[in-house]
């Protein structure tokens, strides 16, 4: 029986996606025979309400010196993180020589804004290749996994922090109690923890099941996150919904009682009750919606194949690994996937082994249809791809529902 990673009660598995590879594990043919698989299964904890994976992949298999995700590939995300940095600078860095730590700082997309104005900072980024890009930009970064032990070392060397930041990383860490204990040690008495992750409410409402993959150990709601931080005497004092990654939530957290709790927090709790995020039936319904989404997407792709249409994938996202392998999309349905990230080009998608090709291969010979795997960057992409539409190209999307955009 699986135990909850937060409160150690038995959890209720509600969906298995079957055998899955590493979501960011783009590979060369020489690596096909040694590809790693695990069962991707999600469960709900009836006690603390945390939605989580039931089986964890070792962190070194996912985050290493050849990590394929570089944050700075999206212009909109670059703007978003500039805004996040400015928000922290204007509101929470009031001391004479403030110090900011970010975990999962990747290629420095957010931390560069602190470095550029001379604010003391430190990035914690275990994937050495992306950390190296940040270091080359002059951003102080250590290549390590953040946890309680590392927090002790940081305090001893640099002192406590005014702000501890994280984006799309807190939900990646199954040993989250050690991370939160570390943050508690690091935070000054009036220090702030600000982090954001994809929001469970959006996943449920939009059936965006492709957020479920090996790296995402947790799917946070305000309710479940509050339970976790209460265990460590920390308190959520504000939340700010974000449009990025298909709907995210930014949580602002302090030592208990250190700051006034915004009314928005209680209002969001009430919304979560209405959405039913605290009830198992909601996740049974989510499973049924996921199954329908799969059937509709496969019917669309098979129909296009019969019509001899060319379909190409757009964006070799880690999310696409779940969709491709759960639905059973093969290279005869999707010819290749276009992606702007050099490390992914020339490789093959995890498990299904669909070729990943440079962006030029898309623009130089437009397909009839483009399957939008990077749907979370949809606005940015549609704006950029006016010519594809003018040439008669059509988009296939599957969030919030399967649709061919006319
Ligand atoms: N913050 C960036 C990157 C998100 S991807 C953005 O939002 O675009 C998640 C990142 O977290 C990866 O770069 C991964 O190497 C890093 N990571 C994973 N486990 C970590 C840990 N324990 N401590 C710090 N970073 C971690
Ligand atoms: P993203 O959706 O940000 O993340 P994840 O891997 O966590 O699902 O990944 C976007 C991918 O799409 C990334 O590999 C870069 C690629 N991409 C393009 O090829 N063109 C674009 O215009 C954009 C915005 C992204």
GROMACS .gro file of C-alpha atoms and ligand atoms in nm:
model
  457
    1UNK     CA    1   0.000   0.000   0.000
    2UNK     CA    2   0.128   0.347  -0.091
    3UNK     CA    3   0.180   0.600   0.187
    4UNK     CA    4   0.134   0.974   0.141
    5UNK     CA    5   0.466   1.161   0.110
    6UNK     CA    6   0.319   1.446   0.317
    7UNK     CA    7   0.119   1.290   0.603
    8UNK     CA    8   0.209   0.917   0.565
    9UNK     CA    9  -0.158   0.803   0.550
   10UNK     CA   10  -0.258   0.541   0.290
   11UNK     CA   11  -0.331   0.700  -0.048
   12UNK     CA   12  -0.600   0.612  -0.304
   13UNK     CA   13  -0.452   0.553  -0.652
   14UNK     CA   14  -0.702   0.682  -0.911
   15UNK     CA   15  -0.527   0.642  -1.245
   16UNK     CA   16  -0.242   0.452  -1.409
   17UNK     CA   17  -0.095   0.575  -1.738
   18UNK     CA   18   0.095   0.248  -1.775
   19UNK     CA   19   0.460   0.203  -1.856
   20UNK     CA   20   0.633   0.539  -1.901
   21UNK     CA   21   0.986   0.654  -1.978
   22UNK     CA   22   1.171   0.959  -1.837
   23UNK     CA   23   0.970   1.255  -1.969
   24UNK     CA   24   1.276   1.463  -2.060
   25UNK     CA   25   1.471   1.153  -2.165
   26UNK     CA   26   1.519   1.237  -2.535
   27UNK     CA   27   1.751   0.973  -2.670
   28UNK     CA   28   1.969   0.849  -2.956
   29UNK     CA   29   1.916   0.508  -3.126
   30UNK     CA   30   2.216   0.367  -2.937
   31UNK     CA   31   2.023   0.428  -2.613
   32UNK     CA   32   1.694   0.263  -2.722
   33UNK     CA   33   1.777  -0.079  -2.581
   34UNK     CA   34   1.867   0.052  -2.234
   35UNK     CA   35   1.570   0.290  -2.198
   36UNK     CA   36   1.431   0.310  -1.843
   37UNK     CA   37   1.060   0.263  -1.768
   38UNK     CA   38   0.837   0.288  -1.461
   39UNK     CA   39   0.463   0.282  -1.394
   40UNK     CA   40   0.317   0.634  -1.400
   41UNK     CA   41   0.033   0.625  -1.150
   42UNK     CA   42  -0.135   0.904  -0.951
   43UNK     CA   43  -0.313   0.891  -0.620
   44UNK     CA   44  -0.507   1.113  -0.380
   45UNK     CA   45  -0.456   1.130  -0.005
   46UNK     CA   46  -0.796   1.144   0.167
   47UNK     CA   47  -0.630   1.282   0.483
   48UNK     CA   48  -0.414   1.577   0.369
   49UNK     CA   49  -0.568   1.596   0.016
   50UNK     CA   50  -0.233   1.587  -0.167
   51UNK     CA   51  -0.243   1.445  -0.521
   52UNK     CA   52   0.086   1.269  -0.594
   53UNK     CA   53   0.268   1.000  -0.790
   54UNK     CA   54   0.263   0.659  -0.627
   55UNK     CA   55   0.604   0.559  -0.765
   56UNK     CA   56   0.909   0.786  -0.768
   57UNK     CA   57   1.194   0.787  -1.018
   58UNK     CA   58   1.544   0.840  -0.868
   59UNK     CA   59   1.634   1.207  -0.897
   60UNK     CA   60   1.970   1.137  -1.066
   61UNK     CA   61   1.787   0.972  -1.359
   62UNK     CA   62   1.599   1.298  -1.425
   63UNK     CA   63   1.835   1.581  -1.323
   64UNK     CA   64   2.194   1.546  -1.443
   65UNK     CA   65   2.460   1.694  -1.671
   66UNK     CA   66   2.252   1.638  -1.987
   67UNK     CA   67   1.918   1.780  -1.868
   68UNK     CA   68   1.710   1.871  -2.174
   69UNK     CA   69   1.494   2.157  -2.039
   70UNK     CA   70   1.635   2.510  -2.075
   71UNK     CA   71   1.397   2.767  -1.925
   72UNK     CA   72   1.496   3.049  -2.159
   73UNK     CA   73   1.352   2.886  -2.475
   74UNK     CA   74   1.027   3.082  -2.430
   75UNK     CA   75   1.021   3.462  -2.466
   76UNK     CA   76   0.696   3.486  -2.271
   77UNK     CA   77   0.849   3.289  -1.983
   78UNK     CA   78   1.148   3.526  -1.986
   79UNK     CA   79   0.905   3.819  -1.948
   80UNK     CA   80   0.714   3.632  -1.679
   81UNK     CA   81   1.027   3.574  -1.470
   82UNK     CA   82   1.137   3.936  -1.511
   83UNK     CA   83   0.799   4.028  -1.360
   84UNK     CA   84   0.839   3.773  -1.079
   85UNK     CA   85   1.185   3.916  -0.994
   86UNK     CA   86   1.051   4.274  -0.998
   87UNK     CA   87   0.761   4.173  -0.774
   88UNK     CA   88   1.008   4.035  -0.517
   89UNK     CA   89   1.242   4.336  -0.541
   90UNK     CA   90   0.963   4.590  -0.493
   91UNK     CA   91   0.789   4.414  -0.207
   92UNK     CA   92   1.023   4.195  -0.006
   93UNK     CA   93   1.384   4.315  -0.025
   94UNK     CA   94   1.376   4.598   0.230
   95UNK     CA   95   1.694   4.516   0.429
   96UNK     CA   96   2.021   4.707   0.353
   97UNK     CA   97   2.202   4.410   0.187
   98UNK     CA   98   1.935   4.159   0.091
   99UNK     CA   99   2.012   3.798   0.000
  100UNK     CA  100   1.801   3.587  -0.237
  101UNK     CA  101   1.822   3.210  -0.297
  102UNK     CA  102   1.642   3.032  -0.582
  103UNK     CA  103   1.616   2.655  -0.607
  104UNK     CA  104   1.582   2.506  -0.954
  105UNK     CA  105   1.726   2.826  -1.103
  106UNK     CA  106   1.802   2.644  -1.432
  107UNK     CA  107   1.976   2.872  -1.686
  108UNK     CA  108   1.925   3.180  -1.466
  109UNK     CA  109   1.605   3.302  -1.633
  110UNK     CA  110   1.484   3.470  -1.308
  111UNK     CA  111   1.800   3.513  -1.101
  112UNK     CA  112   1.971   3.719  -1.374
  113UNK     CA  113   1.749   4.013  -1.280
  114UNK     CA  114   1.886   4.013  -0.924
  115UNK     CA  115   2.245   3.960  -1.045
  116UNK     CA  116   2.214   4.247  -1.295
  117UNK     CA  117   2.140   4.500  -1.020
  118UNK     CA  118   2.403   4.365  -0.780
  119UNK     CA  119   2.171   4.192  -0.531
  120UNK     CA  120   2.338   3.908  -0.335
  121UNK     CA  121   2.199   3.585  -0.474
  122UNK     CA  122   2.260   3.213  -0.504
  123UNK     CA  123   2.107   2.961  -0.743
  124UNK     CA  124   2.075   2.594  -0.647
  125UNK     CA  125   2.061   2.388  -0.966
  126UNK     CA  126   2.154   2.017  -0.971
  127UNK     CA  127   2.144   1.980  -1.353
  128UNK     CA  128   2.505   2.077  -1.422
  129UNK     CA  129   2.465   2.167  -1.790
  130UNK     CA  130   2.188   2.423  -1.733
  131UNK     CA  131   2.366   2.553  -1.418
  132UNK     CA  132   2.674   2.613  -1.635
  133UNK     CA  133   2.475   2.842  -1.866
  134UNK     CA  134   2.373   3.051  -1.563
  135UNK     CA  135   2.729   3.064  -1.431
  136UNK     CA  136   2.850   3.183  -1.771
  137UNK     CA  137   2.600   3.471  -1.743
  138UNK     CA  138   2.765   3.575  -1.413
  139UNK     CA  139   2.493   3.427  -1.189
  140UNK     CA  140   2.624   3.262  -0.871
  141UNK     CA  141   2.504   2.902  -0.884
  142UNK     CA  142   2.589   2.579  -0.706
  143UNK     CA  143   2.515   2.253  -0.879
  144UNK     CA  144   2.344   2.058  -0.605
  145UNK     CA  145   2.005   1.932  -0.486
  146UNK     CA  146   1.849   2.161  -0.225
  147UNK     CA  147   1.755   1.997   0.106
  148UNK     CA  148   1.794   2.055   0.480
  149UNK     CA  149   2.168   1.967   0.483
  150UNK     CA  150   2.244   2.216   0.208
  151UNK     CA  151   2.038   2.483   0.391
  152UNK     CA  152   2.269   2.451   0.694
  153UNK     CA  153   2.574   2.499   0.470
  154UNK     CA  154   2.423   2.805   0.297
  155UNK     CA  155   2.339   2.972   0.631
  156UNK     CA  156   2.692   2.908   0.760
  157UNK     CA  157   2.850   3.057   0.449
  158UNK     CA  158   2.611   3.339   0.349
  159UNK     CA  159   2.363   3.395   0.634
  160UNK     CA  160   1.983   3.382   0.616
  161UNK     CA  161   1.772   3.494   0.320
  162UNK     CA  162   1.524   3.774   0.267
  163UNK     CA  163   1.359   3.576  -0.010
  164UNK     CA  164   1.367   3.209  -0.108
  165UNK     CA  165   1.231   3.149  -0.457
  166UNK     CA  166   1.126   2.853  -0.669
  167UNK     CA  167   0.933   2.810  -0.994
  168UNK     CA  168   0.820   2.474  -1.123
  169UNK     CA  169   1.047   2.294  -0.882
  170UNK     CA  170   0.875   2.253  -0.543
  171UNK     CA  171   0.632   2.003  -0.697
  172UNK     CA  172   0.932   1.807  -0.834
  173UNK     CA  173   1.069   1.704  -0.496
  174UNK     CA  174   0.935   1.394  -0.316
  175UNK     CA  175   1.163   1.460  -0.015
  176UNK     CA  176   0.970   1.784   0.027
  177UNK     CA  177   0.974   1.774   0.411
  178UNK     CA  178   1.354   1.808   0.401
  179UNK     CA  179   1.321   2.100   0.155
  180UNK     CA  180   1.065   2.282   0.371
  181UNK     CA  181   1.272   2.221   0.685
  182UNK     CA  182   1.569   2.371   0.498
  183UNK     CA  183   1.369   2.676   0.393
  184UNK     CA  184   1.256   2.726   0.755
  185UNK     CA  185   1.623   2.735   0.863
  186UNK     CA  186   1.716   2.976   0.585
  187UNK     CA  187   1.433   3.231   0.617
  188UNK     CA  188   1.497   3.546   0.821
  189UNK     CA  189   1.224   3.625   1.075
  190UNK     CA  190   1.056   3.854   0.818
  191UNK     CA  191   1.179   3.655   0.517
  192UNK     CA  192   0.948   3.535   0.241
  193UNK     CA  193   0.922   3.210   0.048
  194UNK     CA  194   0.767   3.267  -0.295
  195UNK     CA  195   0.711   2.974  -0.527
  196UNK     CA  196   0.483   2.879  -0.812
  197UNK     CA  197   0.378   2.552  -0.970
  198UNK     CA  198   0.105   2.426  -1.203
  199UNK     CA  199  -0.225   2.444  -1.011
  200UNK     CA  200  -0.433   2.132  -0.952
  201UNK     CA  201  -0.758   2.327  -1.004
  202UNK     CA  202  -0.650   2.406  -1.362
  203UNK     CA  203  -0.543   2.046  -1.429
  204UNK     CA  204  -0.885   1.920  -1.317
  205UNK     CA  205  -1.085   2.189  -1.499
  206UNK     CA  206  -0.887   2.165  -1.827
  207UNK     CA  207  -0.811   1.790  -1.820
  208UNK     CA  208  -0.447   1.891  -1.869
  209UNK     CA  209  -0.329   1.544  -1.775
  210UNK     CA  210   0.001   1.594  -1.956
  211UNK     CA  211   0.119   1.778  -1.643
  212UNK     CA  212   0.142   1.430  -1.493
  213UNK     CA  213   0.491   1.285  -1.551
  214UNK     CA  214   0.794   1.160  -1.356
  215UNK     CA  215   0.932   1.502  -1.255
  216UNK     CA  216   0.600   1.618  -1.110
  217UNK     CA  217   0.582   1.423  -0.784
  218UNK     CA  218   0.297   1.648  -0.657
  219UNK     CA  219  -0.007   1.836  -0.797
  220UNK     CA  220  -0.066   2.118  -0.549
  221UNK     CA  221  -0.385   2.277  -0.425
  222UNK     CA  222  -0.395   2.553  -0.163
  223UNK     CA  223  -0.553   2.303   0.074
  224UNK     CA  224  -0.279   2.040   0.049
  225UNK     CA  225   0.004   2.294   0.047
  226UNK     CA  226  -0.135   2.461   0.361
  227UNK     CA  227  -0.129   2.125   0.539
  228UNK     CA  228   0.237   2.073   0.445
  229UNK     CA  229   0.358   2.417   0.558
  230UNK     CA  230   0.157   2.404   0.883
  231UNK     CA  231   0.360   2.096   0.979
  232UNK     CA  232   0.668   2.323   0.972
  233UNK     CA  233   0.512   2.625   1.147
  234UNK     CA  234   0.508   2.822   0.823
  235UNK     CA  235   0.202   3.004   0.690
  236UNK     CA  236   0.063   3.094   0.347
  237UNK     CA  237  -0.013   3.468   0.372
  238UNK     CA  238  -0.103   3.532   0.007
  239UNK     CA  239  -0.160   3.356  -0.325
  240UNK     CA  240  -0.157   3.497  -0.677
  241UNK     CA  241  -0.291   3.292  -0.970
  242UNK     CA  242  -0.064   3.293  -1.278
  243UNK     CA  243  -0.154   3.224  -1.640
  244UNK     CA  244   0.172   3.046  -1.723
  245UNK     CA  245   0.205   2.671  -1.788
  246UNK     CA  246  -0.168   2.638  -1.842
  247UNK     CA  247  -0.256   2.787  -1.501
  248UNK     CA  248  -0.021   2.809  -1.205
  249UNK     CA  249  -0.042   2.938  -0.849
  250UNK     CA  250   0.215   3.157  -0.676
  251UNK     CA  251   0.225   3.097  -0.300
  252UNK     CA  252   0.371   3.354  -0.057
  253UNK     CA  253   0.476   3.205   0.274
  254UNK     CA  254   0.633   3.336   0.597
  255UNK     CA  255   0.706   3.216   0.947
  256UNK     CA  256   0.373   3.163   1.124
  257UNK     CA  257   0.225   3.493   1.244
  258UNK     CA  258   0.497   3.706   1.081
  259UNK     CA  259   0.263   3.861   0.824
  260UNK     CA  260  -0.106   3.943   0.787
  261UNK     CA  261  -0.290   3.671   0.598
  262UNK     CA  262  -0.477   3.808   0.294
  263UNK     CA  263  -0.853   3.745   0.262
  264UNK     CA  264  -0.776   3.595  -0.079
  265UNK     CA  265  -0.650   3.281   0.095
  266UNK     CA  266  -0.986   3.199   0.256
  267UNK     CA  267  -1.167   3.284  -0.068
  268UNK     CA  268  -0.951   3.039  -0.264
  269UNK     CA  269  -1.013   2.766  -0.007
  270UNK     CA  270  -1.386   2.814  -0.062
  271UNK     CA  271  -1.335   2.789  -0.441
  272UNK     CA  272  -1.147   2.462  -0.397
  273UNK     CA  273  -1.440   2.321  -0.198
  274UNK     CA  274  -1.675   2.407  -0.483
  275UNK     CA  275  -1.434   2.248  -0.735
  276UNK     CA  276  -1.428   1.938  -0.515
  277UNK     CA  277  -1.049   1.916  -0.492
  278UNK     CA  278  -1.088   1.754  -0.149
  279UNK     CA  279  -1.300   1.463  -0.281
  280UNK     CA  280  -1.192   1.135  -0.444
  281UNK     CA  281  -1.492   1.144  -0.685
  282UNK     CA  282  -1.337   1.451  -0.854
  283UNK     CA  283  -1.036   1.240  -0.951
  284UNK     CA  284  -1.251   0.952  -1.075
  285UNK     CA  285  -1.419   1.207  -1.301
  286UNK     CA  286  -1.077   1.338  -1.407
  287UNK     CA  287  -0.976   0.983  -1.507
  288UNK     CA  288  -1.287   0.945  -1.723
  289UNK     CA  289  -1.221   1.284  -1.887
  290UNK     CA  290  -0.860   1.179  -1.958
  291UNK     CA  291  -0.979   0.856  -2.123
  292UNK     CA  292  -1.222   1.053  -2.344
  293UNK     CA  293  -0.950   1.302  -2.438
  294UNK     CA  294  -0.721   1.013  -2.541
  295UNK     CA  295  -0.993   0.849  -2.755
  296UNK     CA  296  -1.080   1.176  -2.931
  297UNK     CA  297  -0.717   1.264  -3.003
  298UNK     CA  298  -0.644   0.918  -3.145
  299UNK     CA  299  -0.961   0.928  -3.359
  300UNK     CA  300  -0.851   1.266  -3.500
  301UNK     CA  301  -0.497   1.148  -3.578
  302UNK     CA  302  -0.611   0.816  -3.731
  303UNK     CA  303  -0.862   0.999  -3.947
  304UNK     CA  304  -0.593   1.236  -4.077
  305UNK     CA  305  -0.367   0.940  -4.150
  306UNK     CA  306  -0.644   0.783  -4.359
  307UNK     CA  307  -0.670   1.111  -4.551
  308UNK     CA  308  -0.289   1.094  -4.605
  309UNK     CA  309  -0.237   1.429  -4.431
  310UNK     CA  310   0.103   1.523  -4.286
  311UNK     CA  311   0.096   1.585  -3.910
  312UNK     CA  312   0.398   1.725  -3.723
  313UNK     CA  313   0.431   1.782  -3.348
  314UNK     CA  314   0.518   2.133  -3.224
  315UNK     CA  315   0.738   2.148  -2.912
  316UNK     CA  316   0.909   1.840  -2.768
  317UNK     CA  317   0.778   1.916  -2.419
  318UNK     CA  318   0.819   1.680  -2.127
  319UNK     CA  319   0.439   1.693  -2.105
  320UNK     CA  320   0.416   1.542  -2.454
  321UNK     CA  321   0.586   1.225  -2.329
  322UNK     CA  322   0.273   1.141  -2.126
  323UNK     CA  323   0.032   1.221  -2.411
  324UNK     CA  324   0.230   1.035  -2.679
  325UNK     CA  325   0.284   0.717  -2.479
  326UNK     CA  326  -0.050   0.707  -2.300
  327UNK     CA  327  -0.247   0.762  -2.623
  328UNK     CA  328  -0.018   0.538  -2.827
  329UNK     CA  329   0.093   0.801  -3.080
  330UNK     CA  330   0.354   0.651  -3.315
  331UNK     CA  331   0.581   0.794  -3.588
  332UNK     CA  332   0.330   0.689  -3.855
  333UNK     CA  333   0.077   0.934  -3.702
  334UNK     CA  334   0.318   1.217  -3.618
  335UNK     CA  335   0.607   1.243  -3.864
  336UNK     CA  336   0.844   1.439  -3.637
  337UNK     CA  337   0.840   1.694  -3.355
  338UNK     CA  338   0.983   2.040  -3.418
  339UNK     CA  339   1.176   2.196  -3.128
  340UNK     CA  340   1.408   2.495  -3.090
  341UNK     CA  341   1.625   2.337  -2.816
  342UNK     CA  342   1.958   2.224  -2.968
  343UNK     CA  343   2.011   1.937  -2.717
  344UNK     CA  344   1.678   1.776  -2.822
  345UNK     CA  345   1.732   1.804  -3.200
  346UNK     CA  346   1.847   1.488  -3.381
  347UNK     CA  347   1.726   1.277  -3.087
  348UNK     CA  348   1.406   1.074  -3.051
  349UNK     CA  349   1.109   1.113  -2.819
  350UNK     CA  350   1.105   0.889  -2.509
  351UNK     CA  351   0.956   0.542  -2.567
  352UNK     CA  352   0.762   0.616  -2.891
  353UNK     CA  353   1.085   0.725  -3.064
  354UNK     CA  354   0.937   1.000  -3.281
  355UNK     CA  355   1.224   1.203  -3.437
  356UNK     CA  356   1.289   1.551  -3.290
  357UNK     CA  357   1.394   1.791  -3.563
  358UNK     CA  358   1.508   2.155  -3.576
  359UNK     CA  359   1.249   2.429  -3.613
  360UNK     CA  360   1.369   2.500  -3.972
  361UNK     CA  361   1.237   2.159  -4.078
  362UNK     CA  362   0.891   2.282  -3.982
  363UNK     CA  363   0.911   2.622  -4.154
  364UNK     CA  364   1.081   2.499  -4.471
  365UNK     CA  365   0.815   2.239  -4.550
  366UNK     CA  366   0.496   2.313  -4.359
  367UNK     CA  367   0.284   2.006  -4.274
  368UNK     CA  368  -0.095   2.002  -4.318
  369UNK     CA  369  -0.147   1.989  -3.941
  370UNK     CA  370   0.064   2.080  -3.637
  371UNK     CA  371  -0.013   1.904  -3.310
  372UNK     CA  372   0.052   2.165  -3.043
  373UNK     CA  373   0.241   1.983  -2.768
  374UNK     CA  374   0.363   2.318  -2.626
  375UNK     CA  375   0.000   2.433  -2.580
  376UNK     CA  376   0.098   2.623  -2.265
  377UNK     CA  377   0.294   2.862  -2.490
  378UNK     CA  378   0.002   2.874  -2.737
  379UNK     CA  379  -0.033   3.255  -2.756
  380UNK     CA  380   0.338   3.306  -2.820
  381UNK     CA  381   0.345   3.029  -3.080
  382UNK     CA  382   0.027   3.122  -3.271
  383UNK     CA  383   0.154   3.479  -3.297
  384UNK     CA  384   0.487   3.355  -3.434
  385UNK     CA  385   0.330   3.108  -3.679
  386UNK     CA  386   0.099   3.335  -3.880
  387UNK     CA  387   0.269   3.214  -4.201
  388UNK     CA  388   0.186   2.850  -4.127
  389UNK     CA  389  -0.184   2.941  -4.099
  390UNK     CA  390  -0.171   3.155  -4.413
  391UNK     CA  391  -0.017   2.859  -4.597
  392UNK     CA  392  -0.328   2.658  -4.505
  393UNK     CA  393  -0.180   2.483  -4.198
  394UNK     CA  394  -0.413   2.386  -3.913
  395UNK     CA  395  -0.348   2.342  -3.542
  396UNK     CA  396  -0.459   2.040  -3.343
  397UNK     CA  397  -0.494   2.109  -2.971
  398UNK     CA  398  -0.606   1.882  -2.686
  399UNK     CA  399  -0.632   2.117  -2.387
  400UNK     CA  400  -0.894   2.194  -2.265
  401UNK     CA  401  -1.050   1.971  -2.534
  402UNK     CA  402  -0.944   1.798  -2.853
  403UNK     CA  403  -1.002   2.038  -3.140
  404UNK     CA  404  -0.877   2.121  -3.487
  405UNK     CA  405  -0.856   2.500  -3.498
  406UNK     CA  406  -1.004   2.629  -3.824
  407LIG     N1  407   1.268   2.733  -1.248
  407LIG     C1  408   1.282   2.699  -1.388
  407LIG     C2  409   1.318   2.551  -1.409
  407LIG     C3  410   1.210   2.451  -1.380
  407LIG     S1  411   1.254   2.285  -1.423
  407LIG     C4  412   1.157   2.733  -1.464
  407LIG     O1  413   1.051   2.751  -1.404
  407LIG     O2  414   1.163   2.737  -1.587
  407LIG     C5  415   1.295   2.219  -1.264
  407LIG     C6  416   1.438   2.247  -1.226
  407LIG     O3  417   1.455   2.210  -1.089
  407LIG     C7  418   1.541   2.169  -1.306
  407LIG     O4  419   1.634   2.259  -1.361
  407LIG     C8  420   1.602   2.073  -1.203
  407LIG     O5  421   1.738   2.044  -1.228
  407LIG     C9  422   1.581   2.147  -1.072
  407LIG     N2  423   1.574   2.065  -0.948
  407LIG    C10  424   1.524   1.940  -0.932
  407LIG     N3  425   1.537   1.899  -0.803
  407LIG    C11  426   1.595   2.002  -0.735
  407LIG    C12  427   1.635   2.022  -0.599
  407LIG     N4  428   1.619   1.930  -0.505
  407LIG     N5  429   1.693   2.139  -0.566
  407LIG    C13  430   1.711   2.237  -0.659
  407LIG     N6  431   1.674   2.224  -0.788
  407LIG    C14  432   1.617   2.108  -0.826
  408LIG     P1  433   0.762   2.366  -2.186
  408LIG     O1  434   0.619   2.352  -2.223
  408LIG     O2  435   0.802   2.500  -2.138
  408LIG     O3  436   0.802   2.268  -2.074
  408LIG     P2  437   0.791   2.116  -2.037
  408LIG     O4  438   0.905   2.047  -2.104
  408LIG     O5  439   0.809   2.124  -1.890
  408LIG     O6  440   0.659   2.056  -2.075
  408LIG     O7  441   0.854   2.324  -2.309
  408LIG     C1  442   0.845   2.393  -2.428
  408LIG     C2  443   0.921   2.319  -2.535
  408LIG     O8  444   0.880   2.370  -2.662
  408LIG     C3  445   1.072   2.339  -2.528
  408LIG     O9  446   1.139   2.220  -2.563
  408LIG     C4  447   1.099   2.448  -2.630
  408LIG     C5  448   0.990   2.425  -2.732
  408LIG     N1  449   0.944   2.548  -2.797
  408LIG     C6  450   0.958   2.558  -2.937
  408LIG    O10  451   1.009   2.465  -3.002
  408LIG     N2  452   0.915   2.674  -2.998
  408LIG     C7  453   0.859   2.776  -2.927
  408LIG    O11  454   0.822   2.879  -2.987
  408LIG     C8  455   0.844   2.763  -2.785
  408LIG     C9  456   0.780   2.873  -2.704
  408LIG    C10  457   0.887   2.647  -2.725
   0.00000   0.00000   0.00000
